[in-house]
Every structure is written in C-alpha cells, then in structure tokens.
Tab-separated table of C-alpha atoms and ligand atoms in Angstrom:
chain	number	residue	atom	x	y	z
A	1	UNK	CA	-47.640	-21.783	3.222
A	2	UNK	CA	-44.308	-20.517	3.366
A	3	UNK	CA	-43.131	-23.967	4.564
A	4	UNK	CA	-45.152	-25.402	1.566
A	5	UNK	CA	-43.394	-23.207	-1.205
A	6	UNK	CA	-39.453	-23.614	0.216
A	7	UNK	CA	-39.344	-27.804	0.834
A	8	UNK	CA	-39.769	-28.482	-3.187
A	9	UNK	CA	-36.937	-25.682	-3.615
A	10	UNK	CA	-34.921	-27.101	-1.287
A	11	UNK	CA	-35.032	-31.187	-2.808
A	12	UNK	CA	-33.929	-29.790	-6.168
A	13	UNK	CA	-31.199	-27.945	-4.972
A	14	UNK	CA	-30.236	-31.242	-3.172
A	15	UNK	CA	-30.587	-33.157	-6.118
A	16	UNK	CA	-28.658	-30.992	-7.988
A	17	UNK	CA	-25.747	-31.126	-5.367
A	18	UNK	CA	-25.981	-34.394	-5.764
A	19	UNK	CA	-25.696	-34.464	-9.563
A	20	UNK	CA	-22.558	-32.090	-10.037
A	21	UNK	CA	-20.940	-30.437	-6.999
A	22	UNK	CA	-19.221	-28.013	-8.867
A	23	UNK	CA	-21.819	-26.297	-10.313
A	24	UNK	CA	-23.797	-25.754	-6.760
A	25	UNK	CA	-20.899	-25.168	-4.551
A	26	UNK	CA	-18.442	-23.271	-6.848
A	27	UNK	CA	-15.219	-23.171	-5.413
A	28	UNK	CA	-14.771	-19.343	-4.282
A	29	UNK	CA	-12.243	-17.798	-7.438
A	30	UNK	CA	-9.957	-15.130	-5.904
A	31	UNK	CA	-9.547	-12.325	-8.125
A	32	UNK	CA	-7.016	-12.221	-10.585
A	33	UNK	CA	-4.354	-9.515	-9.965
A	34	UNK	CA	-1.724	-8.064	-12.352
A	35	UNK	CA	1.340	-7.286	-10.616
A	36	UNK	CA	4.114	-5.132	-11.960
A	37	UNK	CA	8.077	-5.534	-10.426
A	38	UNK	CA	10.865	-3.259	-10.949
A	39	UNK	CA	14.260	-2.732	-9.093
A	40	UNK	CA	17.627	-0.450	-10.666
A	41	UNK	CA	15.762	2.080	-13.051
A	42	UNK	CA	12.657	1.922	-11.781
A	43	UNK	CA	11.128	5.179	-13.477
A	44	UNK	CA	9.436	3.200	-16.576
A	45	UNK	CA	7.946	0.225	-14.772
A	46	UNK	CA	6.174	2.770	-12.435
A	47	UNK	CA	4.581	4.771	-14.910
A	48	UNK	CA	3.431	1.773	-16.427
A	49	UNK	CA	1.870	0.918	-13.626
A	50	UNK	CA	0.259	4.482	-13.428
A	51	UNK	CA	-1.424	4.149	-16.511
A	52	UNK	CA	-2.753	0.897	-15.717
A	53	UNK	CA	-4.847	3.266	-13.283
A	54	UNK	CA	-5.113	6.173	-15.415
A	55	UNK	CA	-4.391	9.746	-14.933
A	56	UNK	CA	-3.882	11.552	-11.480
A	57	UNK	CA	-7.115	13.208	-9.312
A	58	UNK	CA	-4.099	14.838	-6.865
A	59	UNK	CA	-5.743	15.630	-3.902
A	60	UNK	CA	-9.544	16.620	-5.133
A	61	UNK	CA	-12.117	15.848	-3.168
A	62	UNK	CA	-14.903	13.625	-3.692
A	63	UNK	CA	-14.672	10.452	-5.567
A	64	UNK	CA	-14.232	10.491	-8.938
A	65	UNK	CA	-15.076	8.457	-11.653
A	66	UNK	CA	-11.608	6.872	-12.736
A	67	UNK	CA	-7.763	7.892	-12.549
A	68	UNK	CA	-5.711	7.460	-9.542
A	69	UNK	CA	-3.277	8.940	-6.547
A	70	UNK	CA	-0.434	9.290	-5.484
A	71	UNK	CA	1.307	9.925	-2.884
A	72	UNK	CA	5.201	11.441	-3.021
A	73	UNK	CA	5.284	13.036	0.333
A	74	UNK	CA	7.181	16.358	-1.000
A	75	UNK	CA	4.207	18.497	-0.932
A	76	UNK	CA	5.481	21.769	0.933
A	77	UNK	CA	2.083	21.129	2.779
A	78	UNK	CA	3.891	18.693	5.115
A	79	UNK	CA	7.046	20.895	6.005
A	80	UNK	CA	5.877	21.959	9.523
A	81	UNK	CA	5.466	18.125	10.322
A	82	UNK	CA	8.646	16.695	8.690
A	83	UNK	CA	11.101	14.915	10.319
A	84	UNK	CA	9.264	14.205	13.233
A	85	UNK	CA	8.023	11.032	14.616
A	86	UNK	CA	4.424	12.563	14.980
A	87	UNK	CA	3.396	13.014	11.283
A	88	UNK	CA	-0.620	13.051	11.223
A	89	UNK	CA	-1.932	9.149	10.125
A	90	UNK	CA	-5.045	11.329	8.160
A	91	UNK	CA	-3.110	13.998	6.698
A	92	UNK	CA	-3.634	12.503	3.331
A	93	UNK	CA	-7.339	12.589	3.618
A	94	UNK	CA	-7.996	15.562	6.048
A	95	UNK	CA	-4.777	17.989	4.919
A	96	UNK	CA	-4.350	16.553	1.417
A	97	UNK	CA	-7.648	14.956	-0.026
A	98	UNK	CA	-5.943	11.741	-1.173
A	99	UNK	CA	-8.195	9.011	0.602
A	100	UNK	CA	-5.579	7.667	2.463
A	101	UNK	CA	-5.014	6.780	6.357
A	102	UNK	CA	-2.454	4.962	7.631
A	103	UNK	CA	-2.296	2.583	10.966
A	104	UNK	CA	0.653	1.073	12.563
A	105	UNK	CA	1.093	-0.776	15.562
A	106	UNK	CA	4.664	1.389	16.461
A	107	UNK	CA	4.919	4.621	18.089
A	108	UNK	CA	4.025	7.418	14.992
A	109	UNK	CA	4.900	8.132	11.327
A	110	UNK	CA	8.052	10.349	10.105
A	111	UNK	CA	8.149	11.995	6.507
A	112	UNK	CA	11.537	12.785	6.108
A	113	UNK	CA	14.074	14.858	4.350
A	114	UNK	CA	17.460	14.075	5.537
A	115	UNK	CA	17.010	10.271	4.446
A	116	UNK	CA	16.328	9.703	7.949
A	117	UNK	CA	20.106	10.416	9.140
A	118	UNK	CA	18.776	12.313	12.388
A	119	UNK	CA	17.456	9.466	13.852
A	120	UNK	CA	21.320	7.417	12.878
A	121	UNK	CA	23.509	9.090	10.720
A	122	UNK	CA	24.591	5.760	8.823
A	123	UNK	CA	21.206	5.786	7.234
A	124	UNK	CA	22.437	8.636	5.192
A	125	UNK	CA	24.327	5.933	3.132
A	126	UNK	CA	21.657	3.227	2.599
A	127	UNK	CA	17.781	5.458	1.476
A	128	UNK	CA	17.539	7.225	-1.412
A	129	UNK	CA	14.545	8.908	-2.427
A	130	UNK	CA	12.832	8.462	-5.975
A	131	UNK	CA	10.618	11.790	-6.058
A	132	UNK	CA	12.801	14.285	-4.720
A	133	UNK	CA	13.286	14.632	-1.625
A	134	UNK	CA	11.063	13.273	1.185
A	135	UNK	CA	10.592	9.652	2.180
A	136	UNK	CA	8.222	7.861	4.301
A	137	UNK	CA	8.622	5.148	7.157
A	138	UNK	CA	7.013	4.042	10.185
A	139	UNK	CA	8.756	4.667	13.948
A	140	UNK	CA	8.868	1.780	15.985
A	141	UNK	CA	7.820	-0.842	13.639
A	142	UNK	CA	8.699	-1.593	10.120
A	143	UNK	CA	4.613	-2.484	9.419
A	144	UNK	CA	2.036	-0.040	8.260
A	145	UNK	CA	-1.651	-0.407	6.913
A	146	UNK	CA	-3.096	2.213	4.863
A	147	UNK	CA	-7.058	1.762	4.711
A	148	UNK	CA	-8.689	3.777	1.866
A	149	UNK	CA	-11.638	6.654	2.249
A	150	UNK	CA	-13.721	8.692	-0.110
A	151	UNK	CA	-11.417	11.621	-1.401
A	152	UNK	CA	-12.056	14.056	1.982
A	153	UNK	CA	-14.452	11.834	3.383
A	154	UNK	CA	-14.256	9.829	6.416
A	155	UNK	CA	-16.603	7.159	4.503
A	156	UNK	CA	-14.604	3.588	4.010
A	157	UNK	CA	-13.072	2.825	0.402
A	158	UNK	CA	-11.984	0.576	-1.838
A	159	UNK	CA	-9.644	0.337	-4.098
A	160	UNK	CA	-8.435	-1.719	-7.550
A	161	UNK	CA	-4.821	-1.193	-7.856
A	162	UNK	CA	-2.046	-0.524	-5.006
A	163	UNK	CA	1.719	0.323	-5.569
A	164	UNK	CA	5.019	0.945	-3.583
A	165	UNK	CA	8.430	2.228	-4.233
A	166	UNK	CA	10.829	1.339	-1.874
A	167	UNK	CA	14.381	2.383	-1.018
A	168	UNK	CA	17.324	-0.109	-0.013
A	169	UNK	CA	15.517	-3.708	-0.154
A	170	UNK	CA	18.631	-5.832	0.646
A	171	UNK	CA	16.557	-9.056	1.713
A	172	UNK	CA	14.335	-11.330	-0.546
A	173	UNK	CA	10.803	-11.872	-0.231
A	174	UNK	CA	11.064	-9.934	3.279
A	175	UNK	CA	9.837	-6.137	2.124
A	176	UNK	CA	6.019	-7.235	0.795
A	177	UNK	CA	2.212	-5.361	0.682
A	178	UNK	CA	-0.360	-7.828	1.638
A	179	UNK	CA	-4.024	-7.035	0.241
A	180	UNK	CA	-7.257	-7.551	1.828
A	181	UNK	CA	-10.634	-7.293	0.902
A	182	UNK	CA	-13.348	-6.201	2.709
A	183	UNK	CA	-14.599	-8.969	4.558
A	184	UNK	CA	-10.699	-9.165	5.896
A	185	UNK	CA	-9.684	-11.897	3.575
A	186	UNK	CA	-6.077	-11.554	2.081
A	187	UNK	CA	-6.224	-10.964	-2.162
A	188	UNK	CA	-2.234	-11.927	-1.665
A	189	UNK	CA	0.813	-11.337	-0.899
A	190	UNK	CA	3.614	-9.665	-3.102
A	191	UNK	CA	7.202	-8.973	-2.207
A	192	UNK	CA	9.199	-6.421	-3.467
A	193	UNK	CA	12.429	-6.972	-5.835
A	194	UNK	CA	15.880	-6.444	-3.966
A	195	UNK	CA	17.879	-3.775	-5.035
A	196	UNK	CA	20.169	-3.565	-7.729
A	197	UNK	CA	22.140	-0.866	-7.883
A	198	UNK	CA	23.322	2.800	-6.283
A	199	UNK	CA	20.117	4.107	-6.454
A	200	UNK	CA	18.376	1.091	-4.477
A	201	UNK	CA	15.230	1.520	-5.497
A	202	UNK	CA	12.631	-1.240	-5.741
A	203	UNK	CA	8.741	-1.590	-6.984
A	204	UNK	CA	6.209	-3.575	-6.685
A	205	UNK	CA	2.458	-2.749	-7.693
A	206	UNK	CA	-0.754	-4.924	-8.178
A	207	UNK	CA	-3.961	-3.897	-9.891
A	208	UNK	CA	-7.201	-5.768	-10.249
A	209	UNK	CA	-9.822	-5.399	-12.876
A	210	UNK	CA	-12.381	-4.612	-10.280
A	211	UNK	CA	-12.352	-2.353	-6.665
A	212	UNK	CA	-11.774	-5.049	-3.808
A	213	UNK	CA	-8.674	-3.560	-2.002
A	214	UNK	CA	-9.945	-2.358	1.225
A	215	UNK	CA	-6.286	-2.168	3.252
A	216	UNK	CA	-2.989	-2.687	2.336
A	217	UNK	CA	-0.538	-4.029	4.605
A	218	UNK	CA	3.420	-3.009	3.865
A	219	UNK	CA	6.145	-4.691	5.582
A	220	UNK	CA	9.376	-2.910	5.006
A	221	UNK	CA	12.350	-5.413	5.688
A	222	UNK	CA	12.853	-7.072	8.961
A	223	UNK	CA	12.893	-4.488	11.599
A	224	UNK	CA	12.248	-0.789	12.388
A	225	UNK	CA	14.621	2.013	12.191
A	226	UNK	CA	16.403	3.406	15.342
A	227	UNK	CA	19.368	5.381	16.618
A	228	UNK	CA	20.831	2.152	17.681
A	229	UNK	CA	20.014	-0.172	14.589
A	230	UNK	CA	22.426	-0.541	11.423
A	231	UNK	CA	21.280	-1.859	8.286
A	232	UNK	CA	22.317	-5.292	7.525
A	233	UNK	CA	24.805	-3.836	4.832
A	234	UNK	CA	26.692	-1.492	7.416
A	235	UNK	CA	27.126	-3.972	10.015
A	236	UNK	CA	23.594	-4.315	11.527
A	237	UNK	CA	21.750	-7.264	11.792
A	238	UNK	CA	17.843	-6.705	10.073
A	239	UNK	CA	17.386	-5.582	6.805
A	240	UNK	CA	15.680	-1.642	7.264
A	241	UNK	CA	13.878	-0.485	4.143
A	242	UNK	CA	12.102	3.160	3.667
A	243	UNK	CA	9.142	3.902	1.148
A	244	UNK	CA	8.625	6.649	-0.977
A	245	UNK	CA	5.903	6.735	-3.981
A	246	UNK	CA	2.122	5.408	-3.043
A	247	UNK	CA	-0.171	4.795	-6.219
A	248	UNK	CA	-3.350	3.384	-5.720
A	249	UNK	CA	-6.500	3.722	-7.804
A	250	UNK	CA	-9.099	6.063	-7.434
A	251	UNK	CA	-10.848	5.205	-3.562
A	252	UNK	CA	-14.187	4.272	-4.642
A	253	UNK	CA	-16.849	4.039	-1.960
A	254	UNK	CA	-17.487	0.663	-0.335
A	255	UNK	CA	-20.560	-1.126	-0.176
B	301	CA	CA1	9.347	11.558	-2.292
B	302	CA	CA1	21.425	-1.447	2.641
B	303	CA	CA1	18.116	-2.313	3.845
C-alpha cells in the first residue's frame, strides 16, 4: 500500500527534475546580511546600527519580543573580577542576564581598566576604550566565540544582528567576526575597518532580517596579548587589537 501510493510521487518528481532543475533542486540562498563599517568617529555609525535592532532589554531576563543588548563591560558588577585573566565566560548570562557566553581556546578572559598596561605597559599607548572605561580581550589567544542563550537561561539562542567595536586595528582584513548558523554553517565573514585616527577605534556590525546567528566568532588581529609582545606599531611584530562594545539582537530561542 504504502509502496503503491509513494512510486507515482516519486516518477513526477523525476520528471520534473528532469524538466527544470532549478525549480526542484533550488540552489540553497544564504541569507542576505546588512553590514554597517565605521573607523575615526565611530559614535554615529554604531547607533545606527543599534536602531537597526531597536531599543535596549539591558540585562532582563527572559526573552523578549524585540530590541537588543549590549554589552560595554563597565558595569560596577564586574569590579571584583577586573583585570584578571579569570573573568567568568557566563557572567553575561548568569551575573548580568544578557544571553551571552563566551568560549576561547586560550587560557581565560580579562575585562580591563588600565587598557591592559599591567600585563605590558606599552599597551597603554595603543587601546582606547569607546564606553568609558573597561575593555575586553581574550588571554592567550586573540580568538573568541560568543554563543547566544535565552536572557538568564541556559537554553541555546539565536540571534539576527551582531556588532563589535574594536580598539587599535592596524592590519587589513585581519581583525574579522565570522557568523554561523545553527547547523554550523558560516553566514560570512566581515573584517573590521583599520583605524584612522588617535582614538583608534573601529566597527563593524551585520544584521539579518531574520534570527540565524547562533555563534559569532571574533578574531582580533594576528596574535594574543602578552608581557612579552609589542604591537606592530611599537616595534612588535603581530598586529594586537582589544574589543569593547557587543550589540547583538535580542537572543531568541532556537529551534
Ligand atoms: Ca567599555
Ligand atoms: Ca597600534
Ligand atoms: Ca594593533
């Protein structure tokens, strides 16, 4: 019976492949993302890009029905774990409600108030924060994930938009957030502007009209900050890059 009903199903599907490929087997269309740049005065691009996601839910829990978050990492919240290389990868979900956890394959995490000039004082020169005054990088590794969760929730997220300020981009094309959806396919790749002046601030955000960010992957410069490394501009040899600002739409449960 059942072998009865699926055998005329299955001849007119192959005579329609036969008839016009590209109406059976549709070529799979990647979604089409927006993507805002900005280096020098940064401060207009980036609420441009806010708006694209609509209003900030700070850290409420639960998941709400638009708006976005944002992370600045100046929260007094995080004082007893600042400049540290042990900052909790959930505080932004378990502290903070933001939905966001971050994974790196390094050593630990360090918010950061002294522009990172405790681990080498040269860095003092180079980062610059653009919400005063904490900024955000990796330890032993200049790669970090952040995977998105249900405001408070431990229950996996997605996202439609994802953003980035960064501080002292001095290479091209080398400081980038790659996308992925949920079944671990890449949405793209999108590198952030070098800087342009004192400040050395640099942005770049992507939004998409629907939620299929699942994790996004930053890579800040070419390699990871240490006690013995120089930036390329002060007589190093890799190109070390900081973040500050996180925007990313509202983490809406995934299915
Ligand atoms: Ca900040
Ligand atoms: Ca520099
Ligand atoms: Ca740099």
């Amino acid at each position: 019976m059942h072998t009865m009903r699926f055998m005329p199903l299955a001849a007119a599907a192959a005579i329609a492949a036969c008839s016009n490929d590209s109406l059976t087997n549709p070529a799979p269309v990647p979604p089409q993302a927006t993507v805002l740049t900005a280096t020098g005065s940064i401060a207009s691009k980036v609420d441009e890009f806010r708006n694209l996601l609509g209003p900030s839910n700070g850290g409420t829990a639960g998941e709400q029905p638009s708006g976005r978050r944002e992370i600045t990492w100046d929260g007094a919240g995080a004082n007893p774990f600042d400049n540290k290389n042990d900052f909790p990868a959930s505080f932004f979900n378990t502290n903070v409600k933001s939905g966001a956890v971050f994974t790196t394959a390094g050593t630990g995490f360090r918010n950061d108030s002294t522009s990172f000039a405790e681990i080498n004082p040269t860095y003092a020169a180079q980062f610059r924060f653009f919400s005063a005054n904490k900024i955000f990088a990796p330890i032993g590794s200049n790669q970090l994930d952040q995977l998105f969760q249900v405001a408070g929730q431990p229950t996996p997220a997605v996202t439609r938009g994802f953003g980035v300020v960064f501080s002292d981009v001095d290479l091209a094309d080398k400081t980038t957030i790659q996308l992925f959806a949920q079944d671990g396919s890449s949405l793209g790749t999108f590198a952030a502007p070098v800087r342009s002046d004192d400040a050395g601030l640099s942005f770049v955000g992507v939004t998409f009209d629907q939620a299929v960010i699942a994790r996004a992957r930053i890579t800040l410069g070419t390699g990871a900050l240490a006690a013995n490394v120089n930036d390329v501009t002060d007589g190093g040899t890799v190109d070390l890059v900081v973040l500050d600002n996180l925007i990313y739409g509202e983490p809406k449960k995934a299915f």
